[in-house]
Short mmCIF file of N, CA, C and O in Angstrom, two decimals:
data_model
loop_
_atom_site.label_atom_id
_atom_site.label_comp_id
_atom_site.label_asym_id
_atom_site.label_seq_id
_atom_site.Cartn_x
_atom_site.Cartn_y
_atom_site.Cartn_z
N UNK A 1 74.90 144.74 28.37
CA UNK A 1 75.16 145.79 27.40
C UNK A 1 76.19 146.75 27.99
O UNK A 1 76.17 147.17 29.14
N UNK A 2 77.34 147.12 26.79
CA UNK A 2 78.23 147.88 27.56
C UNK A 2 77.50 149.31 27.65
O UNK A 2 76.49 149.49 26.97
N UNK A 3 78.03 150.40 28.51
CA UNK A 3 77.66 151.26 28.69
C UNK A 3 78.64 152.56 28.83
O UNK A 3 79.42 152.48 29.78
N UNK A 4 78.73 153.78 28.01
CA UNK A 4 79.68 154.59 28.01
C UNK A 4 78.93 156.00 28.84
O UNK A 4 77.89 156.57 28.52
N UNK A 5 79.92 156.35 30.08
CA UNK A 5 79.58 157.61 31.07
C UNK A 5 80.79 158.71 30.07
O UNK A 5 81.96 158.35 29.93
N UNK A 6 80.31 159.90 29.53
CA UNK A 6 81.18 160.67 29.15
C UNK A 6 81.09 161.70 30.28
O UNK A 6 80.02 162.07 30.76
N UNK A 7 81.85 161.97 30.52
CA UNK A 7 81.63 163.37 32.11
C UNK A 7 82.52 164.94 31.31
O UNK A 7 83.40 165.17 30.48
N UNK A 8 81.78 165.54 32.06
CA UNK A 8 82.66 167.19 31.35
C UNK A 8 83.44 167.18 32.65
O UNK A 8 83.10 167.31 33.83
N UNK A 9 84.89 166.95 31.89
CA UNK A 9 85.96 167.45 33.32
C UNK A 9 86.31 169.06 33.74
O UNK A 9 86.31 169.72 34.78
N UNK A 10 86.61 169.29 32.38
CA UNK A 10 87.26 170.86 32.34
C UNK A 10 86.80 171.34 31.09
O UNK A 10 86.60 170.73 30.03
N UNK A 11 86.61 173.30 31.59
CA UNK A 11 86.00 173.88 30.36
C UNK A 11 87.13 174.87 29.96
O UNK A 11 87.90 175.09 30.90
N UNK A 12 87.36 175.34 29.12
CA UNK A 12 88.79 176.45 28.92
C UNK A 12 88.11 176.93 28.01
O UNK A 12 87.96 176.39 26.92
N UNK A 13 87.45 178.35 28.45
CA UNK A 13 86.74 179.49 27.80
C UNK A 13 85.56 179.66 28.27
O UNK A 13 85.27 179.80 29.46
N UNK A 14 84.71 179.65 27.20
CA UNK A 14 83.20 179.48 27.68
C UNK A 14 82.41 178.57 26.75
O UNK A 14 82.64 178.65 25.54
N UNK A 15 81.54 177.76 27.17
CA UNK A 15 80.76 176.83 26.75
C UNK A 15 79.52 177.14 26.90
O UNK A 15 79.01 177.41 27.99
N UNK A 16 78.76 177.11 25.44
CA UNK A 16 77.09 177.44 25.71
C UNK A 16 76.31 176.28 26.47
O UNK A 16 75.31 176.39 27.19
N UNK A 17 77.06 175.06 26.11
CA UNK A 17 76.17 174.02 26.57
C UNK A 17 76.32 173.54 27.99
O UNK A 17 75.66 173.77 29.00
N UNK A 18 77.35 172.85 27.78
CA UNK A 18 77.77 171.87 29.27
C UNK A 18 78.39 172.58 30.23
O UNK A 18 78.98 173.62 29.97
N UNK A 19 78.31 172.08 31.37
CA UNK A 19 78.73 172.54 32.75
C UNK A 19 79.66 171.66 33.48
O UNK A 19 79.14 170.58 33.74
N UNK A 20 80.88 171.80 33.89
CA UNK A 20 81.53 171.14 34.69
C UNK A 20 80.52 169.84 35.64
O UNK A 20 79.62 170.03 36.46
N UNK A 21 81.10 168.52 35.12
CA UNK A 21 80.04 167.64 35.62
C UNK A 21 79.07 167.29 35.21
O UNK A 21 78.31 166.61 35.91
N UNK A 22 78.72 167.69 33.70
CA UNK A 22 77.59 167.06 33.00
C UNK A 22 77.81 165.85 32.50
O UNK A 22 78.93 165.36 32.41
N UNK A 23 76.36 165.07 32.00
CA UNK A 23 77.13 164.04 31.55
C UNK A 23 76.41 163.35 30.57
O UNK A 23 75.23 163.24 30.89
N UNK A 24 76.77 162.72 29.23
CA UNK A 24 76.36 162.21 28.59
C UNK A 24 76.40 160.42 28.43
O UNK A 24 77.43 159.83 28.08
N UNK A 25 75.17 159.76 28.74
CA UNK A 25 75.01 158.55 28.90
C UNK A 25 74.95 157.38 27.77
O UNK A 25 73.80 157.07 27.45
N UNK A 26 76.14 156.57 27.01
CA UNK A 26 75.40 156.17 25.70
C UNK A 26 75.19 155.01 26.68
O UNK A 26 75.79 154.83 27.74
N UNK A 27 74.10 154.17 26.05
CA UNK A 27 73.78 152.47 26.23
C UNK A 27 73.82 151.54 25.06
O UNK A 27 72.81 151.33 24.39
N UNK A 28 74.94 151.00 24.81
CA UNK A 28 74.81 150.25 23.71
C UNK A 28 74.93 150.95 21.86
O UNK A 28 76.05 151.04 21.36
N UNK A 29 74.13 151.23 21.34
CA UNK A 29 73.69 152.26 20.14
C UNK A 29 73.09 153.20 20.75
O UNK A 29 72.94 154.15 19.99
N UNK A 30 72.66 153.38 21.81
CA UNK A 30 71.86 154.75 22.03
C UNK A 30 72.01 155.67 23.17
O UNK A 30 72.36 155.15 24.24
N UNK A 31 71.90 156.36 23.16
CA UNK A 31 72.17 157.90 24.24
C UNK A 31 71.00 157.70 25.07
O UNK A 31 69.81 157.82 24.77
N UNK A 32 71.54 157.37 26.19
CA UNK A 32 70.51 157.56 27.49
C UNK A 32 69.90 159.17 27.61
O UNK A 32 70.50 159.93 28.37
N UNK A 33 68.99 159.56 27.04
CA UNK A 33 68.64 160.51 27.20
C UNK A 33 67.82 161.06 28.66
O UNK A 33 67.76 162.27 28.86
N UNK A 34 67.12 159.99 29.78
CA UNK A 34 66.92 160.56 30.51
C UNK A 34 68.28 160.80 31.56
O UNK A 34 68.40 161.85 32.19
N UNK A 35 69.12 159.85 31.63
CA UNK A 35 69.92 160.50 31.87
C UNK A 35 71.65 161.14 31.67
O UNK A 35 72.78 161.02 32.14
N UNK A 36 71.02 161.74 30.80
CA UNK A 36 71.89 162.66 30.06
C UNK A 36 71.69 164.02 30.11
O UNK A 36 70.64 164.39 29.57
N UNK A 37 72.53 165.06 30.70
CA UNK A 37 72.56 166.00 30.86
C UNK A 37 72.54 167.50 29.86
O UNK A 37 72.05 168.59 30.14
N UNK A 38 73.15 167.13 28.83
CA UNK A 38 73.22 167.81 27.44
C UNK A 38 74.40 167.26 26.78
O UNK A 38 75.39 166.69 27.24
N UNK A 39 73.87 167.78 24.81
CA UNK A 39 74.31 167.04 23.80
C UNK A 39 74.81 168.28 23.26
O UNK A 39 74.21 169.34 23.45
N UNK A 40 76.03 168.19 22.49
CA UNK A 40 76.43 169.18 21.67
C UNK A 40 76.88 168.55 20.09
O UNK A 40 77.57 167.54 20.14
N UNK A 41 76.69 168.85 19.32
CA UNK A 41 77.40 168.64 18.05
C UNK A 41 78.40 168.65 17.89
O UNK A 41 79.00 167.69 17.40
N UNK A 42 78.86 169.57 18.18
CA UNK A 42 80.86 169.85 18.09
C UNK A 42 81.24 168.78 19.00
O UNK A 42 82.09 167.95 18.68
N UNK A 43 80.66 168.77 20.11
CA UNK A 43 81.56 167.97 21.38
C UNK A 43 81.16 166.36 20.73
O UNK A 43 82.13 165.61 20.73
N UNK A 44 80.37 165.99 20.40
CA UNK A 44 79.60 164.43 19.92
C UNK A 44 80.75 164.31 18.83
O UNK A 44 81.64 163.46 18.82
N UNK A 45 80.51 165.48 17.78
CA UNK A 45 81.49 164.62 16.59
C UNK A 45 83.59 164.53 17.34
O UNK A 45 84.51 164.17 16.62
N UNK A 46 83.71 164.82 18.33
CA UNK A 46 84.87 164.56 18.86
C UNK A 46 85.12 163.48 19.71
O UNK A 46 86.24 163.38 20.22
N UNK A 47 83.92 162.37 20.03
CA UNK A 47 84.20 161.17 20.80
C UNK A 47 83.68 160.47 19.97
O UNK A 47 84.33 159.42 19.93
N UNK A 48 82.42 160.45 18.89
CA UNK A 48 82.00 159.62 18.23
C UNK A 48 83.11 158.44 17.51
O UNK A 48 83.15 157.26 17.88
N UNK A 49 83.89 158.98 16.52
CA UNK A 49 84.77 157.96 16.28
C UNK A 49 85.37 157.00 17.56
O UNK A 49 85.93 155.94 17.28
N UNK A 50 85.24 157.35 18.67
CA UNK A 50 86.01 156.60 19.71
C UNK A 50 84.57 155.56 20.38
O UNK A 50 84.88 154.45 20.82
N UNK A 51 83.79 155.77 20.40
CA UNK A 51 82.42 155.38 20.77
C UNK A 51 82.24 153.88 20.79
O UNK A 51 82.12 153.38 21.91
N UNK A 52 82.19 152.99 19.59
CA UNK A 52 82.09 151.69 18.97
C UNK A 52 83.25 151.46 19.67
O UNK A 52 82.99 151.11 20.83
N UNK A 53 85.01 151.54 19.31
CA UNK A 53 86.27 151.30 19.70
C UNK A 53 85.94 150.80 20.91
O UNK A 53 85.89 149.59 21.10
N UNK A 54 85.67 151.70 21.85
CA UNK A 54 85.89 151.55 23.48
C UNK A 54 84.42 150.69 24.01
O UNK A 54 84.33 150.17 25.12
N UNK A 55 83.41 150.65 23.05
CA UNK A 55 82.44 149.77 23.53
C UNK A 55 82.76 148.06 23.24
O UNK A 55 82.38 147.13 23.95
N UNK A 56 83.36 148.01 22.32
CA UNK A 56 83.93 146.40 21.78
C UNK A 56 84.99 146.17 22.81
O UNK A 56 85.32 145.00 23.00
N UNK A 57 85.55 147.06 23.46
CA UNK A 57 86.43 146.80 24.52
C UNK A 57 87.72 146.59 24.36
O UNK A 57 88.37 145.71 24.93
N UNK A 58 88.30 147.75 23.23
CA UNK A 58 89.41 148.76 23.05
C UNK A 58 89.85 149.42 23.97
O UNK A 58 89.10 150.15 24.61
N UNK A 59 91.18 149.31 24.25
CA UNK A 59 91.42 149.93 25.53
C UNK A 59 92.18 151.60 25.64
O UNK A 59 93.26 151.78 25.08
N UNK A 60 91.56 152.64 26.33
CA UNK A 60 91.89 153.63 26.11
C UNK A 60 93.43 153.75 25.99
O UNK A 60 93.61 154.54 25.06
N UNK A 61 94.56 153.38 26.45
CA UNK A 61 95.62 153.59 26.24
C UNK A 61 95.94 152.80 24.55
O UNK A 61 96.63 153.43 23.75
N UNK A 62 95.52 151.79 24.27
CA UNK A 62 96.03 151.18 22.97
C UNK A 62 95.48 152.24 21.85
O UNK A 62 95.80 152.16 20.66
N UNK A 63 94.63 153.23 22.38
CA UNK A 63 94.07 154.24 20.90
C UNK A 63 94.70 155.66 21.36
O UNK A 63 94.27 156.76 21.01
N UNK A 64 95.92 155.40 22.31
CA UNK A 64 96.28 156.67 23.13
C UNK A 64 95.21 157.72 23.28
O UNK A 64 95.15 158.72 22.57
N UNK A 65 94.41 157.44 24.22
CA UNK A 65 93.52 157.95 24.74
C UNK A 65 93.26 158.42 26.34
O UNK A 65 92.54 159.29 26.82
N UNK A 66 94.07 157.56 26.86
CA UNK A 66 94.09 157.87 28.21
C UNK A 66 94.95 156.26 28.84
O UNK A 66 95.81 155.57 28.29
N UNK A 67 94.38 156.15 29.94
CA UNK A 67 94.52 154.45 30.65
C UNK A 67 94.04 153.29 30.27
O UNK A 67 93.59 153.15 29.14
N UNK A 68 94.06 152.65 30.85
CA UNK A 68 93.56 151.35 30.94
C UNK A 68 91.71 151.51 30.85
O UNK A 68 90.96 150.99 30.03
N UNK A 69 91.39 152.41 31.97
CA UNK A 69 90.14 152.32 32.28
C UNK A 69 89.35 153.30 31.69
O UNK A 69 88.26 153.07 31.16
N UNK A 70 89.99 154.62 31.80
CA UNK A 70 89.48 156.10 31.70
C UNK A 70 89.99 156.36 29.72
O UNK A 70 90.87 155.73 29.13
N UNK A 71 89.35 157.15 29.30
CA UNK A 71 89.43 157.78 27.77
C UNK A 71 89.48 159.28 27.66
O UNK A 71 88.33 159.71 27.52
N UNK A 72 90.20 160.04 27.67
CA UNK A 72 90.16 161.31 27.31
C UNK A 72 90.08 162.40 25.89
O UNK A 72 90.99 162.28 25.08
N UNK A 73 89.13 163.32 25.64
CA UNK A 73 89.17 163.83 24.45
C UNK A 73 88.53 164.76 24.66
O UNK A 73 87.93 164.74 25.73
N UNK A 74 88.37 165.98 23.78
CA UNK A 74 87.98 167.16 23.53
C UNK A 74 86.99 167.78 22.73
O UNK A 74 86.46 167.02 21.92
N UNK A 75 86.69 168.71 22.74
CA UNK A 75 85.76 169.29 21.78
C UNK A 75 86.42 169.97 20.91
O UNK A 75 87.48 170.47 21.28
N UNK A 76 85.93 170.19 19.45
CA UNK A 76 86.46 170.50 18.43
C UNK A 76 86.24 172.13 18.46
O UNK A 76 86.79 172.56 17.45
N UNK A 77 85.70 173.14 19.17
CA UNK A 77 85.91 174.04 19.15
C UNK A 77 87.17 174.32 20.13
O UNK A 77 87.34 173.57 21.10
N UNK A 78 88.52 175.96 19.74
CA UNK A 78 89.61 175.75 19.75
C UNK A 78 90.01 177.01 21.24
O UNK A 78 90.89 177.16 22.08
N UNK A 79 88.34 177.85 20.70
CA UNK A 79 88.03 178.96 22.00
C UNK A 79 89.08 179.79 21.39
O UNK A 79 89.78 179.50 20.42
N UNK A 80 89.08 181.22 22.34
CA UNK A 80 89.79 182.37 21.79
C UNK A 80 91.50 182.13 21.38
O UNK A 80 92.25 181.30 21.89
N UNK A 81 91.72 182.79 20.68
CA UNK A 81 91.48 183.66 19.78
C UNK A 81 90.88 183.07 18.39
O UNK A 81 90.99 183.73 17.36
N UNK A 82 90.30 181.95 18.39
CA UNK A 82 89.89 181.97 17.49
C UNK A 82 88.39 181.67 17.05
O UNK A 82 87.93 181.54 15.92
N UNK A 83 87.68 181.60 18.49
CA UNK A 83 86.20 181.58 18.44
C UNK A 83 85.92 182.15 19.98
O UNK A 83 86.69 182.22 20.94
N UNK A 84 84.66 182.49 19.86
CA UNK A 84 84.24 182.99 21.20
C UNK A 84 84.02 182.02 22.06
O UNK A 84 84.12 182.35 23.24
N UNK A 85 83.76 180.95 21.85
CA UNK A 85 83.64 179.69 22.34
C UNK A 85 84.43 179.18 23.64
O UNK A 85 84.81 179.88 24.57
N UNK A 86 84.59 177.69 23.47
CA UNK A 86 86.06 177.13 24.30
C UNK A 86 85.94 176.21 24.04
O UNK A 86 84.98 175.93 23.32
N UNK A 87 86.63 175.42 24.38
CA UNK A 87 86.72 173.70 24.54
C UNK A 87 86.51 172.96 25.61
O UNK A 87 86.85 173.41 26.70
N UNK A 88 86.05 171.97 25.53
CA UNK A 88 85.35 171.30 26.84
C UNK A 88 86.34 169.88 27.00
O UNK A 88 86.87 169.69 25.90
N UNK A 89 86.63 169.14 27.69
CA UNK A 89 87.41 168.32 27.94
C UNK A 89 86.55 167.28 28.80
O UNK A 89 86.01 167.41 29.91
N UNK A 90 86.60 166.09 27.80
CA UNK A 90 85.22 164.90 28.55
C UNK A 90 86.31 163.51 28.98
O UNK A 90 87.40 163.10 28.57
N UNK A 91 85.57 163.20 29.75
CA UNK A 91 86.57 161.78 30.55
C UNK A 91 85.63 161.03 29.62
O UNK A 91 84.67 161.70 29.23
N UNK A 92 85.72 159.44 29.06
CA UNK A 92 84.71 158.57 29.09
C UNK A 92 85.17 157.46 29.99
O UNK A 92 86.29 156.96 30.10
N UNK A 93 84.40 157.29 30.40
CA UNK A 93 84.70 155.76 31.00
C UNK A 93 83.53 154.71 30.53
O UNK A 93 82.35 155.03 30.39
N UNK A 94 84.09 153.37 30.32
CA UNK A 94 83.38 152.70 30.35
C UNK A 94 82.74 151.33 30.95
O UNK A 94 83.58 150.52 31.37
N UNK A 95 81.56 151.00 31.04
CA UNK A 95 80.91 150.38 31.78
C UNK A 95 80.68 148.88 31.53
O UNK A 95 79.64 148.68 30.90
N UNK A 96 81.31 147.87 31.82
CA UNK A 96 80.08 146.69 31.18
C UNK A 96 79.59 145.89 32.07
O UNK A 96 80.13 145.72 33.17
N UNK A 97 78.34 145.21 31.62
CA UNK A 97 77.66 144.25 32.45
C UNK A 97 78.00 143.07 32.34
O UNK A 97 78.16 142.18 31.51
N UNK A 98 78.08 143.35 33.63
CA UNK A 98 79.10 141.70 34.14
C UNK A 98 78.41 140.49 33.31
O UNK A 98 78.91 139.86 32.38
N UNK A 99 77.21 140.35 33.84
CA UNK A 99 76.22 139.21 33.25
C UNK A 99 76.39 139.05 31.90
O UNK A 99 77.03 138.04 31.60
N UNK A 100 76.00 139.74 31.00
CA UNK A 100 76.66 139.77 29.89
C UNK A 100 77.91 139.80 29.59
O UNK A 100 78.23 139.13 28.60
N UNK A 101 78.63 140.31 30.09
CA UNK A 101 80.16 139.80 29.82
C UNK A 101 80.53 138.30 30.39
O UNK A 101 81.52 137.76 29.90
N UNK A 102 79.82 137.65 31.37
CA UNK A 102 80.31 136.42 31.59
C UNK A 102 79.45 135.14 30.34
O UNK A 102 79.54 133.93 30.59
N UNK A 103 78.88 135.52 29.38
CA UNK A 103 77.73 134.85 28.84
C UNK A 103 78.30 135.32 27.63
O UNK A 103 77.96 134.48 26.80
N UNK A 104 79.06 136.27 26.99
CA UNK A 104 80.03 136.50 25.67
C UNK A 104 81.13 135.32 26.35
O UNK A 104 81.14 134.24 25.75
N UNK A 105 81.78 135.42 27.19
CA UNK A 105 82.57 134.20 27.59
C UNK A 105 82.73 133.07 27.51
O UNK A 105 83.82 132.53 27.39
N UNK A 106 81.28 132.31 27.59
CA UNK A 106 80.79 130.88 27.54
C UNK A 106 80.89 130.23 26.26
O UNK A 106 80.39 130.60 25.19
N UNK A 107 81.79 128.92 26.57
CA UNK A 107 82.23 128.09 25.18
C UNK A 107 80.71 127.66 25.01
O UNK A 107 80.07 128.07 25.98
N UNK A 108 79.85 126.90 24.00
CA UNK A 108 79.13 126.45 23.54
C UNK A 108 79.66 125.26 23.83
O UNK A 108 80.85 125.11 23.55
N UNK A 109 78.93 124.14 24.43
CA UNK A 109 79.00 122.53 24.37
C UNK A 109 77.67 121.67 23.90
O UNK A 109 76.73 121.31 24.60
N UNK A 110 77.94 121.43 22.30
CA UNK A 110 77.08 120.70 21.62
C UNK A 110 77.01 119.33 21.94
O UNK A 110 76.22 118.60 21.34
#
């Protein structure tokens, strides 16, 4: 199962939630919640569309997103002057299991 690490790189303002270095864990369809550090709404609906993409194994540069390996994106709040807020800036990277990736590989011989 592939696996997506979102990390908080950089904060520009202030953020109620996340902290430099938090991190949100998906597995497959679901959010590793034990280990996952905190969830935000604003920040979720700004990688979600990218989520599925980069788990089918879309590559961050072909959705200009970042590299080869790494995915970069933001939070939808814009921070002063126009909210008290800020914006948070998340790396994703993603993960897959080898085992399973060598077993999506395998021709079928009937």
């Amino acid at each position: 199962m592939e696996k997506l690490i979102i990390t908080v790189v950089e904060i520009k303002g202030k953020c109620p939630v996340f902290r430099v270095g938090d991190k949100i864990v998906i597995e497959g369809p679901k959010v590793n919640l034990k280990e996952t550090d905190a969830i935000c709404t604003h920040a979720f609906a700004s990688f979600l569309p990218y989520i599925v993409a980069l788990r089918k194994g879309v590559k961050p540069k072909d959705i200009g997103l970042g590299d080869e390996e790494k995915a970069y994106v933001q939070c939808l709040d814009p921070g002063p002057p126009y909210t008290n807020g800020g914006t948070v800036i998340f790396e994703i990277t993603v993960i897959r299991d080898e085992a399973e990736k060598g077993v999506e590989n395998c021709e079928r011989s009937d």
